[in-house]
Coordinates of C-alpha atoms in Angstrom, one line a residue:
Chain W
M1 CA 20.5 20.7 2.5
T2 CA 18.4 19.4 5.3
R3 CA 18.6 15.9 4.0
P4 CA 21.7 13.6 4.3
S5 CA 23.6 13.5 1.1
H6 CA 26.0 10.7 1.9
I7 CA 24.3 8.3 -0.5
E8 CA 24.5 9.8 -3.9
A9 CA 22.0 7.3 -5.6
P10 CA 19.2 9.1 -7.3
A11 CA 15.9 9.2 -5.5
I12 CA 14.3 7.0 -8.0
R13 CA 16.0 4.9 -10.7
V14 CA 13.9 2.9 -13.2
R15 CA 15.5 0.6 -15.7
G16 CA 13.9 -1.5 -18.4
L17 CA 10.5 -1.3 -16.9
C18 CA 7.8 -3.3 -18.7
V19 CA 4.2 -3.2 -17.6
G20 CA 1.2 -4.7 -19.3
F21 CA -2.3 -5.9 -18.7
G22 CA -3.2 -9.1 -20.6
E23 CA -2.3 -8.7 -24.3
K24 CA -1.9 -4.9 -24.0
I25 CA 1.6 -3.6 -23.3
I26 CA 1.6 -0.2 -21.5
L27 CA 5.2 0.5 -20.8
D28 CA 8.0 -1.2 -22.6
N29 CA 11.6 -1.0 -21.5
L30 CA 11.3 2.4 -19.8
D31 CA 14.2 4.2 -18.2
L32 CA 13.8 7.1 -15.8
D33 CA 15.9 8.9 -13.2
L34 CA 14.6 11.2 -10.5
R35 CA 17.4 13.2 -8.8
R36 CA 17.2 14.2 -5.2
G37 CA 15.7 17.5 -4.5
E38 CA 14.4 18.2 -7.9
V39 CA 10.9 18.7 -9.2
M40 CA 10.3 16.5 -12.2
G41 CA 7.3 17.1 -14.5
F42 CA 6.1 14.0 -16.3
V43 CA 4.0 14.5 -19.4
G44 CA 2.3 12.2 -21.9
G45 CA -0.9 11.9 -23.8
S46 CA -4.0 10.6 -22.1
G47 CA -3.9 6.9 -21.7
T48 CA -0.2 6.5 -22.4
G49 CA 0.6 5.1 -19.0
K50 CA 1.7 8.0 -16.8
S51 CA -0.5 6.9 -13.9
V52 CA 0.6 3.3 -14.5
L53 CA 4.2 4.3 -14.1
T54 CA 3.5 6.1 -10.9
R55 CA 1.5 3.1 -9.6
A56 CA 4.3 0.7 -10.6
I57 CA 6.9 2.8 -8.6
L58 CA 4.5 2.9 -5.7
G59 CA 4.1 -0.9 -5.8
L60 CA 0.4 -0.8 -6.7
V61 CA 0.9 -2.4 -10.1
R62 CA 3.3 -5.4 -10.5
P63 CA 5.7 -4.9 -13.4
R64 CA 6.4 -7.7 -15.8
D65 CA 10.1 -6.9 -15.9
G66 CA 12.6 -4.3 -15.0
L67 CA 14.2 -2.6 -12.0
I68 CA 12.8 0.1 -9.7
E69 CA 15.2 1.5 -7.2
V70 CA 14.2 4.1 -4.6
F71 CA 17.1 5.7 -2.7
G72 CA 19.3 3.0 -4.1
E73 CA 17.2 0.1 -2.8
D74 CA 15.6 -2.4 -5.2
L75 CA 11.9 -2.5 -4.1
S76 CA 11.2 -6.0 -5.4
T77 CA 13.8 -7.6 -3.2
L78 CA 13.2 -5.4 -0.1
P79 CA 12.1 -7.3 3.0
R80 CA 8.6 -6.4 4.3
E81 CA 9.8 -4.4 7.2
Q82 CA 12.1 -2.3 5.2
Y83 CA 9.5 -1.8 2.5
R84 CA 7.1 -0.4 5.1
A85 CA 9.9 2.0 6.3
M86 CA 10.4 3.0 2.7
E87 CA 6.7 3.7 2.3
R88 CA 7.0 6.3 5.1
R89 CA 9.5 8.2 3.0
W90 CA 7.1 9.0 0.3
G91 CA 3.8 10.8 0.2
V92 CA 1.2 10.5 -2.6
L93 CA -1.4 12.9 -3.9
F94 CA -3.9 10.9 -5.9
Q95 CA -5.6 12.5 -8.9
H96 CA -9.0 12.7 -7.1
G97 CA -7.6 13.2 -3.7
A98 CA -8.6 9.8 -2.3
L99 CA -9.3 11.4 1.1
F100 CA -11.1 9.0 3.5
S101 CA -14.7 10.0 3.2
G102 CA -15.6 8.9 6.7
L103 CA -13.0 11.1 8.4
N104 CA -12.8 14.9 8.5
V105 CA -9.7 16.7 7.1
L106 CA -7.9 16.9 10.5
Q107 CA -8.4 13.1 11.0
N108 CA -7.4 12.4 7.4
I109 CA -4.1 14.1 8.0
Q110 CA -3.6 12.3 11.3
V111 CA -4.1 8.8 9.9
P112 CA -0.4 8.2 9.0
M113 CA 0.8 9.9 12.2
R114 CA -1.5 7.7 14.3
E115 CA -0.3 4.6 12.4
Y116 CA 3.4 5.1 12.5
L117 CA 4.2 7.4 15.4
N118 CA 3.7 7.7 19.1
L119 CA 2.6 11.3 19.5
S120 CA 0.3 13.0 22.0
Q121 CA -3.1 13.9 20.6
S122 CA -2.5 17.6 21.2
L123 CA 0.7 17.6 19.2
M124 CA -1.0 15.6 16.4
D125 CA -3.7 18.3 16.3
E126 CA -1.1 21.1 16.2
L127 CA 0.9 19.4 13.4
A128 CA -2.2 18.7 11.4
M129 CA -3.2 22.3 11.8
L130 CA 0.3 23.4 10.7
K131 CA 0.0 21.2 7.5
I132 CA -3.5 22.7 6.9
R133 CA -2.0 26.2 7.1
M134 CA 1.0 25.2 5.0
V135 CA -1.2 24.0 2.1
G136 CA -3.2 27.2 2.3
L137 CA -6.5 25.9 3.7
P138 CA -8.5 28.0 6.1
P139 CA -8.5 26.7 9.7
D140 CA -12.2 25.9 9.7
A141 CA -11.6 23.4 6.9
A142 CA -10.2 21.0 9.6
E143 CA -13.6 20.0 10.8
K144 CA -15.1 19.5 7.4
Y145 CA -15.7 16.2 5.7
P146 CA -14.4 15.5 2.1
S147 CA -18.0 15.6 0.7
Q148 CA -18.2 19.2 2.0
L149 CA -15.1 20.4 0.2
S150 CA -14.6 22.0 -3.2
G151 CA -12.3 20.3 -5.7
G152 CA -9.4 22.7 -5.0
M153 CA -9.8 22.2 -1.3
I154 CA -9.8 18.4 -1.7
K155 CA -6.5 18.7 -3.6
R156 CA -5.0 20.8 -0.8
A157 CA -6.2 18.6 1.9
A158 CA -4.9 15.5 0.1
L159 CA -1.5 17.3 -0.2
A160 CA -1.6 18.0 3.5
R161 CA -2.1 14.3 4.1
A162 CA 0.7 13.4 1.7
L163 CA 3.0 15.7 3.7
A164 CA 1.9 14.4 7.1
L165 CA 5.0 12.5 7.8
D166 CA 7.4 15.0 6.2
P167 CA 8.2 12.6 3.3
E168 CA 11.3 12.9 1.2
I169 CA 9.6 12.1 -2.1
V170 CA 6.1 13.4 -3.1
F171 CA 4.2 11.9 -6.0
L172 CA 1.6 14.3 -7.4
D173 CA -0.9 12.9 -9.9
E174 CA -2.2 15.9 -11.9
P175 CA -2.2 18.3 -8.9
T176 CA -3.5 21.3 -10.8
S177 CA -6.2 19.6 -13.0
G178 CA -9.6 20.9 -12.1
L179 CA -8.3 24.0 -10.5
D180 CA -8.9 27.5 -11.8
P181 CA -5.8 29.3 -13.2
I182 CA -5.3 31.3 -10.0
G183 CA -5.7 28.3 -7.8
A184 CA -3.3 26.3 -10.1
A185 CA -0.7 29.1 -9.9
E186 CA -1.0 29.1 -6.1
F187 CA -0.6 25.4 -6.0
D188 CA 2.5 25.6 -8.2
Q189 CA 3.9 28.3 -5.9
L190 CA 3.1 26.1 -2.9
I191 CA 4.9 23.1 -4.3
S192 CA 7.9 25.2 -5.1
T193 CA 8.0 26.7 -1.6
L194 CA 7.7 23.3 0.0
Q195 CA 10.4 21.9 -2.2
K196 CA 12.7 24.7 -1.1
T197 CA 11.9 24.5 2.6
L198 CA 11.6 20.8 3.1
G199 CA 14.1 19.7 0.4
L200 CA 11.4 17.6 -1.2
T201 CA 11.9 15.5 -4.3
V202 CA 8.8 15.9 -6.4
F203 CA 7.5 13.6 -9.1
M204 CA 4.6 15.4 -10.8
V205 CA 2.4 14.0 -13.5
T206 CA 0.8 16.9 -15.2
H207 CA -0.7 18.3 -18.3
D208 CA -0.4 21.9 -17.2
L209 CA 2.1 23.8 -19.3
D210 CA 2.3 26.6 -16.7
S211 CA 3.4 24.1 -14.0
L212 CA 6.0 22.7 -16.4
Y213 CA 7.5 26.1 -17.1
S214 CA 7.2 27.5 -13.6
V215 CA 8.1 24.8 -11.1
C216 CA 9.7 21.9 -12.8
D217 CA 13.5 21.6 -12.8
R218 CA 13.4 18.8 -15.3
V219 CA 10.7 17.3 -17.6
A220 CA 10.3 13.8 -19.0
A221 CA 7.9 13.0 -21.8
L222 CA 6.2 9.6 -22.2
A223 CA 5.2 8.5 -25.7
D224 CA 5.4 5.1 -27.6
R225 CA 5.5 3.3 -24.2
K226 CA 8.8 4.8 -23.1
V227 CA 10.5 8.1 -22.1
V228 CA 11.2 9.8 -25.4
A229 CA 12.7 13.1 -24.0
E230 CA 14.1 14.0 -20.6
G231 CA 15.9 17.1 -19.4
T232 CA 15.3 20.7 -18.7
M233 CA 12.6 22.6 -20.5
E234 CA 15.1 23.8 -23.1
D235 CA 16.2 20.3 -23.9
I236 CA 12.6 19.2 -24.2
L237 CA 11.8 22.0 -26.6
R238 CA 14.6 20.9 -28.8
S239 CA 13.4 17.3 -28.9
P240 CA 12.7 16.1 -32.4
H241 CA 10.0 13.5 -31.3
P242 CA 6.7 14.3 -33.2
W243 CA 4.5 14.0 -30.1
V244 CA 6.7 16.2 -28.0
R245 CA 6.8 18.7 -30.8
S246 CA 3.1 18.9 -31.2
Y247 CA 2.6 19.0 -27.4
F248 CA 5.0 21.9 -26.8
H249 CA 4.9 23.7 -30.1
G250 CA 1.2 23.5 -30.6
E251 CA -1.0 26.5 -30.3
R252 CA -1.1 26.5 -26.5
G253 CA 2.6 25.6 -26.2
R254 CA 3.7 28.4 -28.4
R255 CA 1.7 30.9 -26.5
R256 CA 3.2 29.7 -23.2
E257 CA 6.7 29.7 -24.7
A258 CA 6.3 33.3 -25.9
A259 CA 5.0 34.3 -22.5
Q260 CA 8.0 32.7 -20.9
R261 CA 10.4 34.6 -23.2
A262 CA 8.7 37.9 -22.5
G263 CA 8.9 37.2 -18.8
E264 CA 12.6 36.5 -19.0
H265 CA 13.4 39.7 -21.0
S266 CA 11.4 42.1 -18.9
Chain N
M1 CA 19.9 5.1 11.9
Q2 CA 20.0 8.7 13.1
T3 CA 20.8 10.3 16.4
A4 CA 18.0 11.3 18.7
P5 CA 17.1 15.0 19.1
A6 CA 19.0 16.5 22.0
F7 CA 20.6 19.8 23.2
T8 CA 23.3 21.1 25.4
S9 CA 23.0 24.2 27.5
E10 CA 25.7 26.7 28.2
R11 CA 25.3 29.8 30.5
Q12 CA 26.9 32.8 28.9
A13 CA 27.2 36.4 30.2
E14 CA 23.8 37.6 29.4
A15 CA 21.9 34.6 27.9
L16 CA 21.5 30.9 28.2
Q17 CA 22.7 29.3 25.0
L18 CA 20.9 26.1 24.0
T19 CA 22.7 24.2 21.3
L20 CA 20.4 21.7 19.5
T21 CA 21.9 18.5 18.1
G22 CA 20.7 15.4 16.4
A23 CA 17.8 14.9 14.1
W24 CA 14.8 16.9 15.0
T25 CA 12.4 15.0 12.7
I26 CA 9.0 13.4 13.2
E27 CA 10.6 10.0 12.9
A28 CA 11.8 10.4 16.5
S29 CA 8.2 10.6 17.5
A30 CA 7.8 10.6 21.3
A31 CA 11.5 11.4 21.8
L32 CA 11.0 14.6 19.7
E33 CA 8.1 15.6 21.9
S34 CA 9.9 15.1 25.2
A35 CA 13.1 16.8 23.9
A36 CA 10.9 19.9 23.2
Q37 CA 9.5 19.7 26.7
A38 CA 13.0 19.5 28.2
L39 CA 14.0 22.5 26.0
L40 CA 11.2 24.5 27.6
A41 CA 12.0 23.4 31.1
E42 CA 15.7 24.3 30.6
G43 CA 14.9 27.7 29.4
Q44 CA 12.6 28.6 32.3
G45 CA 14.3 30.9 34.8
A46 CA 16.9 32.3 32.4
R47 CA 16.7 36.0 31.5
A48 CA 17.4 35.4 27.8
V49 CA 17.7 32.3 25.7
I50 CA 19.4 31.8 22.4
F51 CA 18.6 28.8 20.3
D52 CA 21.6 27.7 18.3
L53 CA 20.4 25.5 15.4
N54 CA 23.7 25.2 13.5
S55 CA 24.6 21.7 14.9
I56 CA 21.3 20.1 14.0
E57 CA 21.7 17.2 11.6
R58 CA 18.2 17.2 10.1
I59 CA 15.0 19.1 10.8
D60 CA 11.5 18.9 9.4
T61 CA 8.3 20.8 9.9
A62 CA 7.4 18.9 13.1
G63 CA 10.8 19.7 14.6
A64 CA 10.7 23.3 13.5
W65 CA 7.1 23.6 14.9
L66 CA 8.1 22.2 18.3
I67 CA 11.3 24.4 18.6
D68 CA 9.3 27.5 17.6
R69 CA 6.5 26.5 20.1
S70 CA 9.1 26.3 22.9
R71 CA 10.5 29.7 21.9
D72 CA 7.0 31.2 21.8
A73 CA 6.2 29.8 25.3
L74 CA 9.4 31.2 26.7
N75 CA 8.6 34.6 25.1
R76 CA 5.2 34.6 26.7
S77 CA 6.6 33.9 30.2
G78 CA 8.7 37.1 29.8
I79 CA 12.0 35.5 28.6
D80 CA 13.7 37.0 25.6
A81 CA 14.1 33.9 23.4
R82 CA 15.8 34.2 20.0
Y83 CA 17.5 32.2 17.4
G84 CA 21.2 32.4 16.9
A85 CA 22.4 32.5 13.3
A86 CA 20.8 29.7 11.4
R87 CA 21.5 28.2 8.0
P88 CA 19.3 29.8 5.4
E89 CA 17.3 26.7 4.6
F90 CA 16.5 26.3 8.4
A91 CA 15.4 29.9 8.5
L92 CA 13.1 29.3 5.6
L93 CA 11.7 26.2 7.3
L94 CA 11.2 28.0 10.7
E95 CA 9.4 30.8 8.8
E96 CA 7.1 28.3 7.1
A97 CA 6.4 26.3 10.3
Q98 CA 6.1 29.4 12.5
F99 CA 4.2 28.8 15.7
R100 CA 0.7 30.2 15.9
P101 CA -1.7 29.2 18.6
V102 CA -3.9 26.4 17.5
T103 CA -7.6 26.4 18.4
T104 CA -9.3 23.1 17.8
S105 CA -13.0 23.3 18.5
K106 CA -13.7 20.7 21.2
Q107 CA -17.4 19.9 21.8
K108 CA -18.0 20.1 25.5
P109 CA -19.6 17.0 27.0
Q110 CA -23.3 17.4 27.5
N111 CA -25.4 16.3 30.5
L112 CA -26.1 12.6 30.1
F113 CA -29.8 12.9 30.9
V114 CA -30.2 15.7 28.4
S115 CA -28.3 13.9 25.7
I116 CA -30.4 10.7 26.2
L117 CA -33.6 12.7 26.0
A118 CA -32.3 14.5 22.9
D119 CA -31.4 11.1 21.3
V120 CA -34.9 9.7 22.0
G121 CA -36.5 12.8 20.6
E122 CA -34.3 12.8 17.5
T123 CA -35.0 9.1 16.9
M124 CA -38.8 9.7 17.2
V125 CA -38.7 12.6 14.8
G126 CA -36.5 10.6 12.4
A127 CA -39.0 7.7 12.5
G128 CA -41.9 10.0 11.8
R129 CA -40.0 11.6 8.9
S130 CA -39.0 8.3 7.4
M131 CA -42.6 7.1 7.6
W132 CA -43.7 10.3 5.9
S133 CA -41.1 10.1 3.2
G134 CA -41.9 6.4 2.7
V135 CA -45.5 7.2 1.9
A136 CA -44.3 10.0 -0.5
F137 CA -41.9 7.7 -2.1
L138 CA -44.6 4.9 -2.6
G139 CA -46.7 7.5 -4.3
E140 CA -43.9 8.6 -6.6
V141 CA -43.2 5.0 -7.5
I142 CA -46.8 4.1 -8.2
A143 CA -47.2 7.3 -10.3
S144 CA -44.2 6.3 -12.2
I145 CA -45.4 2.7 -12.7
I146 CA -48.7 4.1 -14.0
R147 CA -46.8 6.4 -16.4
A148 CA -44.9 3.3 -17.6
F149 CA -48.3 1.7 -18.5
T150 CA -49.7 4.8 -20.2
H151 CA -46.5 5.5 -22.1
P152 CA -45.3 1.9 -22.9
A153 CA -42.5 3.4 -25.1
R154 CA -40.8 4.8 -22.0
F155 CA -41.0 1.5 -20.2
R156 CA -37.5 0.1 -19.6
G157 CA -38.1 -3.6 -20.6
T158 CA -34.5 -4.5 -21.1
S159 CA -33.5 -3.2 -17.7
V160 CA -36.4 -5.2 -16.1
V161 CA -35.3 -8.4 -17.8
A162 CA -31.7 -7.9 -16.8
H163 CA -32.7 -7.4 -13.2
V164 CA -35.0 -10.5 -13.2
E165 CA -32.0 -12.5 -14.4
T166 CA -29.9 -11.3 -11.4
F167 CA -32.6 -11.4 -8.8
A168 CA -34.5 -14.6 -9.8
F169 CA -32.3 -16.7 -12.1
R170 CA -29.0 -16.2 -10.3
G171 CA -30.6 -16.4 -6.9
L172 CA -32.5 -19.6 -7.6
P173 CA -29.9 -22.2 -6.6
I174 CA -29.3 -20.8 -3.1
I175 CA -33.0 -20.2 -2.5
A176 CA -34.0 -23.6 -3.7
L177 CA -31.3 -25.2 -1.5
I178 CA -32.3 -23.4 1.6
N179 CA -36.0 -24.2 1.2
F180 CA -35.1 -27.9 0.4
L181 CA -33.2 -28.1 3.7
V182 CA -35.9 -26.4 5.7
G183 CA -38.4 -28.8 4.2
C184 CA -36.2 -31.7 5.3
I185 CA -35.9 -30.3 8.8
V186 CA -39.6 -29.7 9.3
A187 CA -40.3 -33.2 8.0
Q188 CA -37.8 -34.8 10.3
Q189 CA -38.9 -33.0 13.5
S190 CA -42.6 -33.5 12.8
I191 CA -42.1 -37.2 12.2
F192 CA -40.1 -37.6 15.4
Q193 CA -42.8 -35.7 17.5
L194 CA -45.9 -37.3 15.8
Q195 CA -44.5 -40.8 16.0
K196 CA -45.1 -40.6 19.8
F197 CA -48.9 -40.5 19.1
G198 CA -48.6 -43.0 16.2
A199 CA -49.6 -40.3 13.8
A200 CA -46.4 -40.0 11.7
T201 CA -48.4 -39.7 8.5
F202 CA -49.8 -36.3 9.7
A203 CA -46.3 -35.0 9.2
V204 CA -47.3 -34.6 5.5
D205 CA -50.1 -32.2 6.5
L206 CA -47.7 -30.2 8.6
I207 CA -45.1 -30.0 5.8
G208 CA -47.6 -29.1 3.2
I209 CA -49.4 -26.4 5.2
L210 CA -46.5 -24.9 7.0
T211 CA -44.2 -24.5 4.0
L212 CA -46.9 -23.4 1.5
R213 CA -48.6 -20.9 3.7
E214 CA -45.6 -19.4 5.6
L215 CA -42.1 -20.8 5.5
A216 CA -41.4 -20.8 1.7
V217 CA -42.4 -17.2 1.1
L218 CA -40.9 -16.0 4.3
L219 CA -37.5 -17.6 3.8
T220 CA -37.5 -16.5 0.1
S221 CA -38.3 -12.9 1.1
I222 CA -35.6 -12.8 3.7
M223 CA -33.0 -14.2 1.3
V224 CA -34.0 -11.7 -1.4
A225 CA -33.8 -8.9 1.1
G226 CA -30.3 -9.9 2.0
R227 CA -29.2 -10.8 -1.5
S228 CA -31.0 -8.3 -3.9
G229 CA -32.2 -5.6 -1.5
S230 CA -28.6 -5.0 -0.3
A231 CA -27.4 -4.9 -3.9
I232 CA -30.0 -2.3 -4.9
T233 CA -29.1 -0.1 -1.9
A234 CA -25.4 -0.4 -2.6
E235 CA -25.9 0.4 -6.4
L236 CA -28.1 3.4 -5.9
G237 CA -26.0 4.6 -2.9
S238 CA -22.7 4.6 -4.8
M239 CA -24.5 6.2 -7.8
K240 CA -25.7 8.9 -5.5
M241 CA -22.2 9.4 -4.0
R242 CA -20.6 9.8 -7.5
E243 CA -23.3 12.3 -8.6
E244 CA -24.7 9.9 -11.2
I245 CA -28.2 10.4 -9.9
D246 CA -27.7 14.2 -10.4
A247 CA -26.4 13.5 -13.9
L248 CA -29.6 11.7 -14.7
R249 CA -31.7 14.5 -13.3
V250 CA -30.0 17.2 -15.3
M251 CA -30.5 15.1 -18.5
G252 CA -34.2 15.4 -17.7
L253 CA -34.5 11.7 -16.7
D254 CA -36.3 10.9 -13.5
P255 CA -34.1 8.5 -11.4
I256 CA -37.3 6.9 -10.1
D257 CA -38.3 6.0 -13.7
V258 CA -34.9 4.9 -14.8
L259 CA -33.5 3.2 -11.7
V260 CA -36.1 2.4 -9.1
V261 CA -39.2 1.3 -11.1
P262 CA -37.4 -1.3 -13.2
R263 CA -35.9 -2.8 -10.1
I264 CA -39.2 -2.9 -8.2
I265 CA -41.0 -4.4 -11.2
A266 CA -38.2 -7.0 -11.5
L267 CA -38.7 -7.9 -7.8
L268 CA -42.5 -8.1 -8.3
I269 CA -41.9 -10.7 -11.1
S270 CA -39.0 -12.5 -9.4
L271 CA -40.4 -13.0 -5.9
P272 CA -43.5 -15.0 -6.8
L273 CA -41.4 -17.1 -9.2
L274 CA -38.9 -17.8 -6.5
T275 CA -41.6 -18.5 -4.0
F276 CA -43.1 -21.1 -6.3
M277 CA -39.7 -22.8 -6.7
A278 CA -39.2 -22.6 -2.9
D279 CA -42.6 -24.3 -2.4
M280 CA -41.6 -27.1 -4.7
S281 CA -38.1 -27.7 -3.2
A282 CA -39.4 -27.6 0.4
I283 CA -42.1 -30.2 -0.4
F284 CA -39.5 -32.3 -2.3
G285 CA -37.2 -32.1 0.8
G286 CA -40.1 -33.1 3.0
L287 CA -40.9 -36.0 0.7
L288 CA -37.4 -37.4 0.8
V289 CA -37.1 -37.3 4.6
A290 CA -40.6 -38.7 5.1
W291 CA -39.7 -41.6 2.9
T292 CA -36.3 -42.4 4.5
Y293 CA -37.1 -41.5 8.1
G294 CA -40.8 -42.2 8.4
G295 CA -41.2 -44.9 5.8
I296 CA -43.9 -42.9 4.0
S297 CA -43.7 -43.8 0.4
P298 CA -44.2 -41.1 -2.3
D299 CA -47.6 -42.5 -3.3
V300 CA -48.8 -42.2 0.3
F301 CA -47.2 -38.8 0.7
F302 CA -48.9 -37.3 -2.4
S303 CA -52.4 -38.7 -1.5
R304 CA -52.1 -37.3 2.0
L305 CA -50.9 -34.0 0.6
Q306 CA -53.9 -33.8 -1.7
D307 CA -56.2 -34.3 1.2
A308 CA -54.4 -31.9 3.5
I309 CA -54.0 -28.8 1.3
G310 CA -56.2 -27.0 -1.1
M311 CA -55.7 -24.4 -3.7
N312 CA -56.1 -21.7 -0.9
T313 CA -53.1 -23.1 1.0
F314 CA -50.9 -22.5 -2.0
L315 CA -52.4 -19.1 -2.8
V316 CA -52.0 -17.8 0.7
G317 CA -48.2 -18.0 0.2
M318 CA -48.3 -16.7 -3.4
I319 CA -50.5 -13.7 -2.7
K320 CA -48.0 -12.5 -0.1
A321 CA -45.0 -12.7 -2.5
P322 CA -45.6 -9.5 -4.5
F323 CA -46.3 -7.5 -1.3
M324 CA -43.0 -8.7 0.1
A325 CA -41.3 -7.7 -3.2
L326 CA -42.8 -4.2 -2.9
V327 CA -41.7 -3.8 0.7
I328 CA -38.1 -5.0 -0.1
G329 CA -37.8 -2.9 -3.2
M330 CA -39.1 0.3 -1.7
I331 CA -37.0 0.1 1.4
A332 CA -33.8 -0.8 -0.6
A333 CA -34.4 2.1 -3.0
M334 CA -35.2 4.6 -0.3
E335 CA -32.2 3.7 1.7
G336 CA -29.9 3.8 -1.3
L337 CA -31.1 7.3 -2.4
A338 CA -30.6 8.6 1.2
T339 CA -26.8 7.9 1.1
Q340 CA -24.6 10.8 1.9
G341 CA -21.1 11.5 0.6
S342 CA -19.0 9.0 2.6
A343 CA -18.2 5.3 2.4
E344 CA -19.3 5.0 6.0
S345 CA -22.7 6.3 5.2
L346 CA -23.1 3.8 2.3
G347 CA -22.3 1.0 4.8
R348 CA -24.9 2.3 7.2
Q349 CA -27.6 2.6 4.5
V350 CA -27.0 -1.0 3.3
T351 CA -27.2 -2.4 6.9
S352 CA -30.3 -0.4 7.6
S353 CA -31.9 -1.5 4.3
V354 CA -31.4 -5.2 5.1
V355 CA -32.4 -4.9 8.7
K356 CA -35.5 -2.8 7.9
S357 CA -36.7 -5.0 5.0
I358 CA -36.3 -8.2 7.0
F359 CA -38.2 -6.7 9.9
M360 CA -40.9 -5.3 7.6
V361 CA -41.2 -8.7 5.7
I362 CA -42.0 -10.4 9.0
V363 CA -44.4 -7.7 10.1
V364 CA -46.3 -7.9 6.7
D365 CA -46.4 -11.7 7.1
G366 CA -48.0 -11.3 10.6
V367 CA -50.6 -8.8 9.2
F368 CA -51.5 -11.3 6.5
A369 CA -51.7 -14.1 9.0
M370 CA -54.3 -12.1 11.0
F371 CA -56.1 -11.1 7.8
F372 CA -56.4 -14.6 6.4
A373 CA -57.5 -15.9 9.8
A374 CA -60.2 -13.3 10.0
I375 CA -61.6 -14.1 6.5
R376 CA -61.1 -17.9 7.2
Y377 CA -59.1 -18.4 3.9

């Protein structure tokens, strides 16, 4: 491992999380563990609060109750300075990229470097170009503005920005949505490579069954305002919960499962 | 928290062995960069260099990149630089972050004189184009308004009423207040100055003519340009950014019909109404100050006012209001629809919308002043 392993606390530990807006309760008494160095896929129906959970962990939504620990530190009691240091240890890929529209791709990637580090401009250029290469963008994309990029390129550029400071945890909010199957497969491959080389811990909200089968070490399913199934793909497939069953054993799920079996036998 | 990136060098039979220690991560920031420089300096002059990475605590892409860059630089100066046995995950990382020369296209600085000339030319061409597109846009809007009259079923009445509410009704308090205060100030200053000649009652003439002919409509137009013009530009601009305008177009709806015309008609209705309210509150402010400062009672004030102004004084202000509304609405809509994809561009368009419409309002006012003087109205 390239990461220190002296603290064995999980990367993220969520206990009894309750989040609601007004009368509406989105998450109720939710528990979740994200182990270090694993890729966790997080599934759930539309509007069940997958993004809300991510936003609660990132501190963008204030929970009503519950505990959120990142690397063993309770975020709600962390002093401001340490919280800022913690924020440097994670990178986020938002669903729609959230690239700064007034900056080109190279400058977007350099924003966190400029804010937090004291590097020469030439090294920042080199590192940003390295990230651009790592996420599979062509070099001439560096000078382009977000409005000139296609949807897939925006995702890649946003991933490059999320990786700018070599974070330990990466949050991916539907990274393959809106990509064509080839692009999505490449993206999965990319995440898997990065996870191996950088020792990343990845929290991936996704609807993509292919991603779940191919890159995720473990999967958690959100339904009825809590995590109803958590474990490896086999564990999830054995789950009795009706939503999980209809999700993974529906028409598309069955086809994917069959493909997986065929792949394993050949 | 973690040790700084460092290395020790050891001269062996054939090669110089550089043993890297500490954390070669981007967190070290400037220290990482200088360690890489030192690495390169140390390697110079040796015949062969071996990088031993086994004692590194942590490494990330930035560290791997810098180490590989140093190795590449040594190789190119004719030194055989290699890696010693590295742990597999390091090897994977070095592979991923392998050094390749980076070419960033830097624009070379132009001659200052040439670039100033180019700027001037570009601005002139831009001004000509925006004049041209302004005329074209005016034509489109007028055609669309005529269509609205010939096909009343397609006219968007609800939208117009909703916009009149935000432009006129919600804007009334602030516009009435501003004009009230300006009426007070004009009254106070004219009473002070005219008292020297013993002609304090002429202050009423001044208040009546100045506010009705010029000030009320001007201040109202400037407020509307800042308040509603900017809102129109921002609305249309963000709709353009989010492809909502394109969505309307592919549904066979003309954005001019759906978005621009209702707003311009709402402004055409709102601005005269607001101007009338501005007239009234300015005169009311003048009346209060004339009473308290100049001792001019309301009876005297009104009889002087009736002598001083005629219907034409009032109409001069009111006639200008719809023209001001058209200027503000046109500029706001054009600037909004010219927004490009970035947030920065939206900010630029809103600024330019407000600046242009206030400027044009004052120009139009000046043109009307000359016109009314020429026809002695």
